[in-house]
Tab-separated table of C-alpha atoms in Angstrom:
chain	number	residue	atom	x	y	z
U	1	MET	CA	68.644	95.879	41.241
U	2	SER	CA	72.204	96.838	40.349
U	3	LEU	CA	75.243	96.377	42.564
U	4	TYR	CA	77.607	98.229	40.264
U	5	PRO	CA	77.602	101.778	41.746
U	6	SER	CA	78.290	100.595	45.300
U	7	VAL	CA	80.849	98.045	44.212
U	8	LEU	CA	82.764	100.408	41.975
U	9	PHE	CA	82.842	103.010	44.728
U	10	VAL	CA	84.380	100.478	47.079
U	11	LEU	CA	86.961	99.470	44.496
U	12	LEU	CA	87.996	103.028	43.714
U	13	VAL	CA	88.898	103.765	47.314
U	14	THR	CA	90.116	100.353	48.454
U	15	MET	CA	93.800	100.860	47.856
U	16	ALA	CA	93.959	104.280	49.504
U	17	ALA	CA	92.076	103.181	52.585
U	18	ALA	CA	93.947	99.892	52.911
U	19	GLU	CA	97.248	101.727	53.437
U	20	THR	CA	96.228	102.454	57.032
U	21	LEU	CA	95.837	98.776	57.883
U	22	ARG	CA	98.794	96.990	59.424
U	23	PRO	CA	99.700	94.066	61.683
U	24	GLY	CA	100.074	94.894	65.358
U	25	PHE	CA	97.933	98.007	65.079
U	26	TYR	CA	96.951	97.799	68.757
U	27	ALA	CA	100.398	96.830	70.077
U	28	GLN	CA	100.731	100.088	72.006
U	29	THR	CA	97.133	101.125	72.634
U	30	CYS	CA	95.669	97.699	73.550
U	31	PRO	CA	98.419	95.077	73.548
U	32	GLU	CA	96.135	92.267	74.734
U	33	ALA	CA	93.451	92.923	72.119
U	34	GLU	CA	94.060	89.870	69.934
U	35	ALA	CA	94.462	87.569	72.950
U	36	ILE	CA	91.173	88.843	74.382
U	37	VAL	CA	89.325	88.187	71.119
U	38	ARG	CA	90.786	84.677	70.871
U	39	TYR	CA	89.812	83.901	74.486
U	40	GLU	CA	86.230	85.106	74.031
U	41	MET	CA	85.905	83.120	70.803
U	42	MET	CA	87.172	80.027	72.583
U	43	LYS	CA	84.549	80.476	75.298
U	44	ALA	CA	81.846	80.859	72.645
U	45	MET	CA	83.020	77.716	70.876
U	46	ILE	CA	82.903	75.670	74.070
U	47	ARG	CA	79.393	76.945	74.786
U	48	GLU	CA	78.085	76.356	71.250
U	49	PRO	CA	80.460	75.043	68.556
U	50	ARG	CA	78.263	76.320	65.716
U	51	SER	CA	78.643	79.924	66.899
U	52	VAL	CA	82.210	80.308	65.651
U	53	ALA	CA	81.172	79.273	62.136
U	54	SER	CA	78.430	81.890	62.279
U	55	VAL	CA	80.837	84.625	63.393
U	56	MET	CA	83.366	83.662	60.711
U	57	ARG	CA	80.785	84.461	58.018
U	58	PHE	CA	80.383	88.001	59.330
U	59	GLN	CA	83.551	89.055	57.479
U	60	PHE	CA	82.101	88.172	54.075
U	61	HIS	CA	78.682	89.662	54.796
U	62	ASP	CA	80.230	92.844	56.220
U	63	CYS	CA	83.124	93.483	53.851
U	64	PHE	CA	81.188	93.033	50.606
U	65	VAL	CA	78.676	95.721	51.586
U	66	ASN	CA	80.518	99.061	51.483
U	67	GLY	CA	83.709	97.659	52.941
U	68	CYS	CA	84.809	96.110	56.233
U	69	ASP	CA	83.233	98.655	58.560
U	70	ALA	CA	80.955	96.676	60.914
U	71	SER	CA	77.860	98.152	59.287
U	72	LEU	CA	76.502	94.604	59.475
U	73	LEU	CA	76.363	94.830	63.274
U	74	LEU	CA	74.173	97.939	63.502
U	75	ASP	CA	70.612	97.394	64.684
U	76	ASP	CA	67.740	99.069	62.838
U	77	THR	CA	66.676	102.522	64.000
U	78	PRO	CA	63.535	104.556	63.203
U	79	SER	CA	65.515	106.337	60.488
U	80	MET	CA	67.710	103.486	59.210
U	81	LEU	CA	67.085	99.971	57.938
U	82	GLY	CA	70.245	98.062	58.749
U	83	GLU	CA	71.687	94.937	57.172
U	84	LYS	CA	70.669	92.270	59.692
U	85	LEU	CA	67.293	91.803	58.027
U	86	ALA	CA	68.641	91.912	54.462
U	87	LEU	CA	67.668	88.988	52.231
U	88	SER	CA	70.964	87.132	52.635
U	89	ASN	CA	71.114	87.716	56.394
U	90	ILE	CA	67.620	87.368	57.846
U	91	ASN	CA	67.098	84.014	59.573
U	92	SER	CA	70.606	83.125	58.441
U	93	LEU	CA	73.263	85.140	60.247
U	94	ARG	CA	73.338	84.511	63.970
U	95	SER	CA	75.572	84.720	67.066
U	96	PHE	CA	75.763	88.520	67.112
U	97	GLU	CA	75.893	88.185	70.896
U	98	VAL	CA	79.392	86.674	70.563
U	99	VAL	CA	80.660	89.953	69.108
U	100	ASP	CA	78.870	91.788	71.939
U	101	GLU	CA	80.787	89.673	74.451
U	102	VAL	CA	84.109	90.295	72.709
U	103	LYS	CA	83.447	94.027	72.585
U	104	GLU	CA	82.483	94.144	76.266
U	105	ALA	CA	85.747	92.429	77.228
U	106	LEU	CA	87.776	94.801	75.047
U	107	GLU	CA	86.018	97.873	76.441
U	108	LYS	CA	86.916	96.767	79.964
U	109	ALA	CA	90.573	96.393	79.005
U	110	CYS	CA	90.959	99.315	76.572
U	111	PRO	CA	87.915	101.620	76.448
U	112	GLY	CA	87.222	103.216	73.071
U	113	VAL	CA	90.236	101.721	71.310
U	114	VAL	CA	89.365	98.592	69.297
U	115	SER	CA	86.853	98.940	66.481
U	116	CYS	CA	83.988	96.537	65.879
U	117	ALA	CA	85.179	96.243	62.281
U	118	ASP	CA	88.529	94.899	63.484
U	119	ILE	CA	86.749	92.564	65.903
U	120	ILE	CA	84.992	90.939	62.926
U	121	ILE	CA	88.346	90.427	61.179
U	122	MET	CA	90.055	88.993	64.265
U	123	ALA	CA	87.081	86.834	65.231
U	124	ALA	CA	86.825	85.342	61.730
U	125	ARG	CA	90.502	84.412	61.832
U	126	ASP	CA	90.130	82.923	65.310
U	127	ALA	CA	87.042	80.926	64.310
U	128	VAL	CA	89.023	79.213	61.568
U	129	ALA	CA	92.052	78.557	63.763
U	130	LEU	CA	89.982	77.219	66.679
U	131	ALA	CA	88.172	74.837	64.331
U	132	GLY	CA	91.446	73.298	63.184
U	133	GLY	CA	92.149	75.506	60.192
U	134	PRO	CA	95.032	77.863	59.439
U	135	ASP	CA	96.081	80.799	61.608
U	136	TRP	CA	97.399	84.047	60.194
U	137	VAL	CA	98.470	87.598	61.001
U	138	VAL	CA	95.655	90.090	60.410
U	139	ARG	CA	96.011	93.706	59.337
U	140	LEU	CA	94.060	96.056	61.590
U	141	GLY	CA	93.150	99.718	61.940
U	142	ARG	CA	89.600	99.941	60.577
U	143	LYS	CA	86.948	102.374	61.704
U	144	ASP	CA	83.288	101.600	62.316
U	145	SER	CA	80.674	102.984	59.951
U	146	LEU	CA	78.146	105.588	60.999
U	147	THR	CA	75.325	103.936	59.082
U	148	ALA	CA	74.181	100.716	57.379
U	149	SER	CA	72.062	99.902	54.345
U	150	GLN	CA	69.688	97.005	53.933
U	151	GLU	CA	69.203	98.052	50.310
U	152	ASP	CA	72.919	97.858	49.546
U	153	SER	CA	73.126	94.428	51.138
U	154	ASP	CA	70.145	93.197	49.122
U	155	ASN	CA	71.687	94.537	45.920
U	156	ILE	CA	75.127	93.020	46.495
U	157	MET	CA	75.030	89.780	48.452
U	158	PRO	CA	74.545	86.549	46.459
U	159	SER	CA	71.688	84.106	46.893
U	160	PRO	CA	72.169	80.438	47.893
U	161	ARG	CA	70.760	79.785	44.406
U	162	ALA	CA	73.619	81.664	42.727
U	163	ASN	CA	75.559	79.859	40.024
U	164	ALA	CA	79.300	80.023	39.447
U	165	THR	CA	79.021	82.577	36.643
U	166	SER	CA	77.224	85.140	38.819
U	167	LEU	CA	79.593	84.472	41.711
U	168	ILE	CA	82.642	84.991	39.500
U	169	ASP	CA	81.167	88.253	38.227
U	170	LEU	CA	80.522	89.432	41.780
U	171	PHE	CA	83.967	88.558	43.113
U	172	THR	CA	85.647	90.134	40.091
U	173	LYS	CA	84.027	93.463	40.951
U	174	PHE	CA	85.879	93.296	44.256
U	175	ASN	CA	89.188	92.435	42.615
U	176	LEU	CA	88.934	88.860	43.882
U	177	SER	CA	89.943	86.040	41.548
U	178	VAL	CA	88.287	82.761	40.646
U	179	LYS	CA	90.771	81.060	42.962
U	180	ASP	CA	89.771	83.449	45.765
U	181	LEU	CA	86.107	82.638	45.144
U	182	VAL	CA	86.620	78.895	45.410
U	183	ALA	CA	88.938	79.116	48.403
U	184	LEU	CA	86.672	81.510	50.322
U	185	SER	CA	83.687	79.281	49.587
U	186	GLY	CA	85.600	76.803	51.723
U	187	SER	CA	84.339	78.780	54.715
U	188	HIS	CA	81.451	76.339	54.393
U	189	SER	CA	83.828	73.725	55.739
U	190	ILE	CA	82.228	74.459	59.109
U	191	GLY	CA	78.672	75.211	60.106
U	192	GLU	CA	75.137	74.542	58.960
U	193	ALA	CA	72.502	75.980	56.632
U	194	ARG	CA	68.699	75.965	56.616
U	195	CYS	CA	66.493	73.718	54.535
U	196	PHE	CA	65.019	76.936	53.123
U	197	SER	CA	68.223	77.359	51.128
U	198	VAL	CA	68.051	73.942	49.497
U	199	MET	CA	64.343	73.284	48.875
U	200	PHE	CA	64.429	74.418	45.245
U	201	ARG	CA	67.393	72.115	44.571
U	202	LEU	CA	65.489	69.158	45.923
U	203	TYR	CA	62.111	69.702	44.324
U	204	ASN	CA	62.190	72.351	41.580
U	205	GLN	CA	65.654	73.032	40.220
U	206	SER	CA	65.498	75.754	37.563
U	207	GLY	CA	61.698	75.465	37.531
U	208	SER	CA	61.850	71.881	36.277
U	209	GLY	CA	59.772	70.361	39.070
U	210	LYS	CA	62.647	67.926	39.548
U	211	PRO	CA	65.731	67.752	41.799
U	212	ASP	CA	69.131	69.069	40.799
U	213	PRO	CA	70.747	66.233	38.793
U	214	ALA	CA	74.138	67.201	40.227
U	215	ILE	CA	73.120	65.904	43.677
U	216	GLU	CA	74.494	62.422	44.368
U	217	PRO	CA	71.438	60.095	44.743
U	218	GLY	CA	72.291	58.830	48.217
U	219	PHE	CA	72.889	62.355	49.452
U	220	ARG	CA	69.619	63.483	47.886
U	221	GLU	CA	67.756	60.801	49.837
U	222	LYS	CA	69.364	62.086	53.028
U	223	LEU	CA	68.342	65.660	52.188
U	224	ASP	CA	64.805	64.557	51.284
U	225	LYS	CA	64.426	63.169	54.800
U	226	LEU	CA	65.979	66.215	56.428
U	227	CYS	CA	64.043	68.715	54.324
U	228	PRO	CA	60.743	67.146	53.189
U	229	LEU	CA	58.422	69.123	50.938
U	230	GLY	CA	56.069	71.043	53.192
U	231	GLY	CA	58.314	70.552	56.212
U	232	ASP	CA	59.982	73.050	58.536
U	233	GLU	CA	62.371	75.027	56.351
U	234	ASN	CA	64.236	76.374	59.396
U	235	VAL	CA	65.663	72.914	60.108
U	236	THR	CA	69.433	72.999	59.527
U	237	GLY	CA	71.781	70.598	57.802
U	238	ASP	CA	75.568	70.269	57.863
U	239	LEU	CA	77.414	72.119	55.123
U	240	ASP	CA	79.883	69.265	54.804
U	241	ALA	CA	80.594	65.882	56.391
U	242	THR	CA	82.843	67.399	59.109
U	243	PRO	CA	80.885	70.522	60.130
U	244	LYS	CA	82.899	71.258	63.278
U	245	LEU	CA	86.323	70.845	61.677
U	246	PHE	CA	87.849	73.329	59.263
U	247	ASP	CA	89.408	71.073	56.644
U	248	ASN	CA	89.142	70.274	52.946
U	249	GLN	CA	86.243	67.818	53.340
U	250	TYR	CA	83.950	70.463	51.841
U	251	PHE	CA	85.756	70.150	48.511
U	252	LYS	CA	85.788	66.355	48.652
U	253	ASP	CA	82.031	66.503	49.129
U	254	LEU	CA	81.618	68.762	46.093
U	255	VAL	CA	83.589	66.329	43.941
U	256	ALA	CA	81.270	63.568	45.157
U	257	GLY	CA	78.107	65.591	44.403
U	258	ARG	CA	77.352	66.192	48.069
U	259	GLY	CA	77.369	69.979	48.233
U	260	PHE	CA	74.515	71.310	50.367
U	261	LEU	CA	73.931	74.640	48.637
U	262	ASN	CA	73.533	75.248	44.934
U	263	SER	CA	76.142	78.008	45.208
U	264	ASP	CA	78.548	75.359	46.541
U	265	GLN	CA	77.905	72.492	44.118
U	266	THR	CA	78.002	74.851	41.130
U	267	LEU	CA	81.713	75.335	41.827
U	268	PHE	CA	82.326	71.747	40.727
U	269	THR	CA	79.863	71.616	37.857
U	270	PHE	CA	81.245	74.821	36.296
U	271	PRO	CA	84.505	74.291	34.306
U	272	GLN	CA	86.156	77.573	35.335
U	273	THR	CA	85.987	76.726	39.038
U	274	ARG	CA	86.153	72.921	38.901
U	275	GLU	CA	89.936	72.632	38.742
U	276	TYR	CA	90.363	74.594	41.959
U	277	VAL	CA	87.769	72.395	43.671
U	278	LYS	CA	89.731	69.330	42.558
U	279	LEU	CA	93.026	70.854	43.699
U	280	PHE	CA	91.744	71.771	47.145
U	281	SER	CA	90.036	68.390	47.557
U	282	LYS	CA	93.414	66.701	47.104
U	283	ASP	CA	95.704	69.193	48.842
U	284	GLU	CA	94.523	70.692	52.120
U	285	ASN	CA	97.627	72.850	52.470
U	286	GLU	CA	96.924	74.510	49.124
U	287	PHE	CA	93.380	75.221	50.283
U	288	PHE	CA	94.574	76.706	53.573
U	289	LYS	CA	97.114	78.915	51.805
U	290	ALA	CA	94.563	80.166	49.262
U	291	PHE	CA	91.931	80.711	51.952
U	292	VAL	CA	94.241	82.919	54.009
U	293	GLU	CA	95.190	84.932	50.907
U	294	GLY	CA	91.519	85.421	50.084
U	295	MET	CA	90.593	86.485	53.615
U	296	LEU	CA	93.399	89.034	53.689
U	297	LYS	CA	92.373	90.463	50.317
U	298	MET	CA	88.725	90.633	51.329
U	299	GLY	CA	89.731	92.322	54.576
U	300	GLU	CA	91.239	95.208	52.606
U	301	LEU	CA	87.875	96.298	51.176
U	302	GLN	CA	87.036	99.744	52.498
U	303	SER	CA	84.494	102.423	51.615
U	304	GLY	CA	86.793	105.350	52.378
U	305	LYS	CA	84.006	107.043	54.347
U	306	GLY	CA	84.620	108.501	57.780
U	307	GLY	CA	83.997	106.402	60.841
U	308	GLU	CA	84.416	106.018	64.585
U	309	ILE	CA	85.261	103.471	67.260
U	310	ARG	CA	81.878	102.345	68.569
U	311	THR	CA	81.536	101.587	72.263
U	312	ASN	CA	78.597	99.304	71.458
U	313	CYS	CA	78.783	97.464	68.152
U	314	ARG	CA	75.004	97.599	67.695
U	315	VAL	CA	74.667	101.397	67.718
U	316	VAL	CA	76.646	104.451	66.668
U	317	ASN	CA	78.143	106.411	69.547
U	318	SER	CA	75.713	109.309	69.232
U	319	GLN	CA	72.926	106.862	70.109
U	320	ALA	CA	74.806	104.689	72.574
U	321	LEU	CA	73.746	106.719	75.613
U	322	ASP	CA	70.100	105.994	74.795
U	323	VAL	CA	70.583	102.219	74.710
């Protein structure tokens, strides 16, 4: 499966489409928009702290597949297989109801004004800030897609088994640097992941029938207990030692050989990414600065296709009356 046609299409139109994005886009049409999103995210965090980490990841999973257009949020229809059940999303992405709640609040305040695509961008920013991480000004003005593609998501999104080389290649196609890759991987500073994503590391790394030698022995024992061979692979483990706090502990854990996912630990074992892991493990401010830069760059990815402002993030407007 090749991701090149879709990726190159996105890159060719990114700059033109990004010109429409700007801070304060809703200042006149829905001046309370950003405050409403922040309030709804705060309520979600109080109800279930893990939910904000889940919503934060929507930006990556949405923007890399044909741009930041909320295609990720569309439910399947008889004529369209959406992205929610794509390989990287099924049984992994969750908390879609949080976006539903945000959208409902925005529709009450400013009907038909704020796009679901912009909600993802604002909610991701708010998730980081509410968890103790940096806050930043987001550029808004996106439209919502009219369709989604499970196939495109399967072809583009990386596996938890991905190594640093394949991740660098992927991010490069989106004009994102090695530094961006490492900093954005720091989104795993909060949240959890399933045992399913780590079983091969524990018991059959690279088909060896043995565990990944990069895993620190004490941490491997902990993972063996959490994720035993033949056990429930839907059990979740913390992505770092401070899973509810957005900080640089994630990078300290990688240096110590305590990365949960292969795609995380590979950032320290691979020379081209290791120096950034070391830098961010020692300097949290540098991590925060690089993370914000990466999120802003990723938020500029656009397909250039026409869109709309959905009234319900799960369906296009032409179908909304039937829901």
